[in-house]
């Protein structure tokens, strides 16, 4: 009798828990169309984890480098663990988590995030943190990132956060409850469209140009973490024309890099050397690079990585070659699909990730 | 700490585990610690107020009780040798001493309540009067925060001291037990206003884990959360839109707002009481009911016997009856009967007491003229009903409709509408505006204004209205089912699958349809402020 009761209780608990989990999966945003950036962090877990270089940072990294190009030109394997407005503490904990899966030779961090010393927006927090697998790093990242009106428990049980989406569910929410189409290329978010730079907004005057203590604290920890793991840390500033990168910020980064013996490259100063043409290589008037811009950046930066850190050309590894061949096929298929969409509709209807018809049905 | 918060759920979860894990004799001490901790979360300075009320009440009650004891002992040992007059004089002297302690305690504690809750209201009125008299002088407002639940715990403790004075039961000798009675955390937020003799029976008892009690308590908590989080907090959006924009929403919208607020307040207040009673039940403690399907009432008087029952009985037992038999009122009664005869002359003192009670009830609800007018209107409706009784009797003698379903439905609807209309004084910012808005229901009513588009403009979408409609159906169904006994008892008799499905639906409804989290303002229970 007692055994039957225990069994009934266990089955009841299991049923309740699993149905709530299904409900949670249904209600969580899917980020498979329109705002796909929310899927960036999550996609890493389904990839191979054997990379020479890991990029971390905000949109300036996942739009400025193409791992496929790095592979094709230099045989360098890389992954971009980027996400929209990734704050430096999030970068740190994402790196900490990544190091549990693999140990790269080089970590590249985009320093724009130094401008933020406090959490900025719940939406961006969610796009980075919801995709992370449960781990101590994730819990620490949540604690570091929460805005005043956010609740820790709502990150642990996202159903509590997204429950109100029940009234706006679409077919997409049902279709992608447990699986997602591959959207990115080792963390690179492809855009082939072009929107040339017309004018470059000037940076407004700031009351204080010094980076915050909190930002430095996490940068110090990042340096420490890389040192402990015998990884080279490279600081970069991607060649985005805005948000404005102030000279005062530049000085601070140069000083920091010099003090810690790090390589720091400000690509804004290398636009001509890289060959970036802002009438062709950006899809949003200078904020982000498009695929041609990212490929140019990768070719330029790949050479630096290869020469400075003596990264091996791994294209002679048959298994890796096969794997990256598949990645390249997906890359070119999407590129072609996006160009086709662009031609047909004048804009990127499905970002080339899926046939446009399926989006139209959503 | 809000009931509808993760913190509260964690709090009662942890308390529950510790409560049933420690030796039973320490359970009430744990509850005292938990109650003070709960109160501490609402603001550490509030602990001073509640401690003051507890200690002053404890000291006065013990003193009064000692006098009772000494009197009994004295009369037992000396009574035989005393004449009737001597005994009477002795008792009167004891009573006088007790009365001094009682009055001191009442003045002190109602004084604290008056200062914290009503001083700025008084100052505002003084300033208005000074302005009306052409004086440029103004009194500065006091910067005093209203301690959470002060009206509730003050009423609880004052009923205790009065009962001790009346000799209903002896004073509690353990100050910590009195402290627990005063601060018992589920009741701190919005009552019920328990009596010491009722609550102490189960509050200080040792409680073994009883799965039936726990399960029933959890069901009640879930039902309370459903009402509060799914229904009341959702309805809040539309109610606020209407009452905060009186220039835009008039006529038919005031009528809709009135019904919406009736719905919201019911779900909010009864939901909070469900959580209170359920939480106590989980801990093995029985707290009395505060509602008995009030919207099924056929008259205002009946409504007030079924809505916020413990407040109504408090005013009846500790204000209405003492007032009715007080010296001045008996004198007035005599005078009134001499001047007006046995009919109206007999009723007039009752009406005066009724008006005083409802004035005080209004004032208890809030420090504003809105609440005072609200209270007086309730009193007026009750008096008018009493005056119209002969007319009703004539009507029912002539037409045999008293027991017909439709006539009873008419009475119920009439009571709901009347109570809801008077309750609009809770909502609008001042009395003239409330009268003006109520007036527009008659002067500017245009049902055509209530288009779907206009209703969606109140801040709720179609899915929200669907949830509210289903919720209303659930509330009505449960209330109907309650007429023939406890719904939880009925559910307990059903097969496991049915019970499980009921719990599951309730849990999922709260989790999914609840108006909580980012995007919703966490709203306090409406009765918190009282």
PDB file of N, CA and C in Angstrom, chain B residues 37 71 78 88 96 110 131 144 146 164 173 175 186 196 199 228 230 238 290 314 327 347 385 412 429 457 471 483 516:
ATOM      1  N   UNK B  37       9.795  38.415  12.229  1.00  0.00           N
ATOM      2  CA  UNK B  37      10.664  38.487  11.047  1.00  0.00           C
ATOM      3  C   UNK B  37       9.868  39.008   9.851  1.00  0.00           C
ATOM      4  N   UNK B  71     -10.465  40.680  43.700  1.00  0.00           N
ATOM      5  CA  UNK B  71     -11.864  40.918  44.081  1.00  0.00           C
ATOM      6  C   UNK B  71     -12.549  39.596  44.452  1.00  0.00           C
ATOM      7  N   UNK B  78     -14.154  37.601  52.619  1.00  0.00           N
ATOM      8  CA  UNK B  78     -14.826  38.603  53.452  1.00  0.00           C
ATOM      9  C   UNK B  78     -16.293  38.815  53.099  1.00  0.00           C
ATOM     10  N   UNK B  88     -21.362  46.099  46.895  1.00  0.00           N
ATOM     11  CA  UNK B  88     -21.562  46.905  45.683  1.00  0.00           C
ATOM     12  C   UNK B  88     -20.518  48.032  45.602  1.00  0.00           C
ATOM     13  N   UNK B  96     -13.788  50.717  39.023  1.00  0.00           N
ATOM     14  CA  UNK B  96     -13.246  52.034  38.695  1.00  0.00           C
ATOM     15  C   UNK B  96     -11.745  51.944  38.416  1.00  0.00           C
ATOM     16  N   UNK B 110      -5.207  53.492  20.749  1.00  0.00           N
ATOM     17  CA  UNK B 110      -5.945  54.203  19.700  1.00  0.00           C
ATOM     18  C   UNK B 110      -5.252  55.532  19.399  1.00  0.00           C
ATOM     19  N   UNK B 131      -7.561  78.231   5.814  1.00  0.00           N
ATOM     20  CA  UNK B 131      -7.651  78.891   4.514  1.00  0.00           C
ATOM     21  C   UNK B 131      -9.019  79.518   4.323  1.00  0.00           C
ATOM     22  N   UNK B 144       5.208  60.685   8.984  1.00  0.00           N
ATOM     23  CA  UNK B 144       5.058  59.410   9.708  1.00  0.00           C
ATOM     24  C   UNK B 144       4.616  58.323   8.735  1.00  0.00           C
ATOM     25  N   UNK B 146       2.881  54.824   7.966  1.00  0.00           N
ATOM     26  CA  UNK B 146       1.831  54.027   8.607  1.00  0.00           C
ATOM     27  C   UNK B 146       2.327  52.596   8.777  1.00  0.00           C
ATOM     28  N   UNK B 164     -11.029  41.151  28.589  1.00  0.00           N
ATOM     29  CA  UNK B 164     -10.452  40.898  29.921  1.00  0.00           C
ATOM     30  C   UNK B 164     -11.150  41.797  30.949  1.00  0.00           C
ATOM     31  N   UNK B 173      -0.875  35.413  30.776  1.00  0.00           N
ATOM     32  CA  UNK B 173       0.248  35.763  31.664  1.00  0.00           C
ATOM     33  C   UNK B 173       1.599  35.738  30.949  1.00  0.00           C
ATOM     34  N   UNK B 175       3.791  37.124  28.232  1.00  0.00           N
ATOM     35  CA  UNK B 175       3.801  38.240  27.273  1.00  0.00           C
ATOM     36  C   UNK B 175       4.136  37.800  25.850  1.00  0.00           C
ATOM     37  N   UNK B 186       0.132  35.674   9.308  1.00  0.00           N
ATOM     38  CA  UNK B 186      -0.826  35.625   8.193  1.00  0.00           C
ATOM     39  C   UNK B 186      -1.925  36.678   8.331  1.00  0.00           C
ATOM     40  N   UNK B 196      -9.174  36.857  20.939  1.00  0.00           N
ATOM     41  CA  UNK B 196      -8.158  36.089  21.653  1.00  0.00           C
ATOM     42  C   UNK B 196      -8.652  34.693  22.033  1.00  0.00           C
ATOM     43  N   UNK B 199      -8.748  32.469  18.752  1.00  0.00           N
ATOM     44  CA  UNK B 199      -7.471  32.163  18.101  1.00  0.00           C
ATOM     45  C   UNK B 199      -6.517  31.429  19.035  1.00  0.00           C
ATOM     46  N   UNK B 228      -6.293  36.388  -6.353  1.00  0.00           N
ATOM     47  CA  UNK B 228      -5.487  37.612  -6.265  1.00  0.00           C
ATOM     48  C   UNK B 228      -4.693  37.864  -7.553  1.00  0.00           C
ATOM     49  N   UNK B 230      -4.473  36.075 -10.574  1.00  0.00           N
ATOM     50  CA  UNK B 230      -5.041  35.911 -11.916  1.00  0.00           C
ATOM     51  C   UNK B 230      -6.169  36.920 -12.155  1.00  0.00           C
ATOM     52  N   UNK B 238      -7.755  47.736 -15.741  1.00  0.00           N
ATOM     53  CA  UNK B 238      -8.926  48.417 -16.312  1.00  0.00           C
ATOM     54  C   UNK B 238      -9.527  49.394 -15.302  1.00  0.00           C
ATOM     55  N   UNK B 290     -13.931  35.117   7.148  1.00  0.00           N
ATOM     56  CA  UNK B 290     -14.206  36.553   7.123  1.00  0.00           C
ATOM     57  C   UNK B 290     -15.258  36.900   6.066  1.00  0.00           C
ATOM     58  N   UNK B 314     -16.734  43.159  15.271  1.00  0.00           N
ATOM     59  CA  UNK B 314     -15.935  43.974  16.192  1.00  0.00           C
ATOM     60  C   UNK B 314     -16.680  45.278  16.507  1.00  0.00           C
ATOM     61  N   UNK B 327     -24.683  55.501  29.236  1.00  0.00           N
ATOM     62  CA  UNK B 327     -25.515  56.454  29.966  1.00  0.00           C
ATOM     63  C   UNK B 327     -26.114  57.530  29.077  1.00  0.00           C
ATOM     64  N   UNK B 347     -36.653  54.082  17.744  1.00  0.00           N
ATOM     65  CA  UNK B 347     -35.684  53.746  16.688  1.00  0.00           C
ATOM     66  C   UNK B 347     -34.560  54.774  16.569  1.00  0.00           C
ATOM     67  N   UNK B 385     -33.470  51.392   4.838  1.00  0.00           N
ATOM     68  CA  UNK B 385     -34.072  50.046   4.725  1.00  0.00           C
ATOM     69  C   UNK B 385     -34.952  49.758   5.925  1.00  0.00           C
ATOM     70  N   UNK B 412     -30.634  40.384  -4.916  1.00  0.00           N
ATOM     71  CA  UNK B 412     -29.178  40.180  -4.931  1.00  0.00           C
ATOM     72  C   UNK B 412     -28.511  41.211  -5.851  1.00  0.00           C
ATOM     73  N   UNK B 429     -10.605  60.388  -6.427  1.00  0.00           N
ATOM     74  CA  UNK B 429      -9.681  61.078  -5.535  1.00  0.00           C
ATOM     75  C   UNK B 429     -10.372  61.905  -4.446  1.00  0.00           C
ATOM     76  N   UNK B 457      -9.429  49.481 -24.994  1.00  0.00           N
ATOM     77  CA  UNK B 457      -8.650  50.678 -24.652  1.00  0.00           C
ATOM     78  C   UNK B 457      -8.438  50.840 -23.156  1.00  0.00           C
ATOM     79  N   UNK B 471     -12.801  33.297 -15.006  1.00  0.00           N
ATOM     80  CA  UNK B 471     -12.579  33.435 -13.560  1.00  0.00           C
ATOM     81  C   UNK B 471     -13.867  33.740 -12.831  1.00  0.00           C
ATOM     82  N   UNK B 483     -22.768  26.508  -1.063  1.00  0.00           N
ATOM     83  CA  UNK B 483     -24.039  26.582  -0.336  1.00  0.00           C
ATOM     84  C   UNK B 483     -24.431  25.228   0.253  1.00  0.00           C
ATOM     85  N   UNK B 516       1.597  38.720 -12.922  1.00  0.00           N
ATOM     86  CA  UNK B 516       2.735  38.978 -12.048  1.00  0.00           C
ATOM     87  C   UNK B 516       4.011  39.075 -12.877  1.00  0.00           C
TER      88      UNK B 516
END
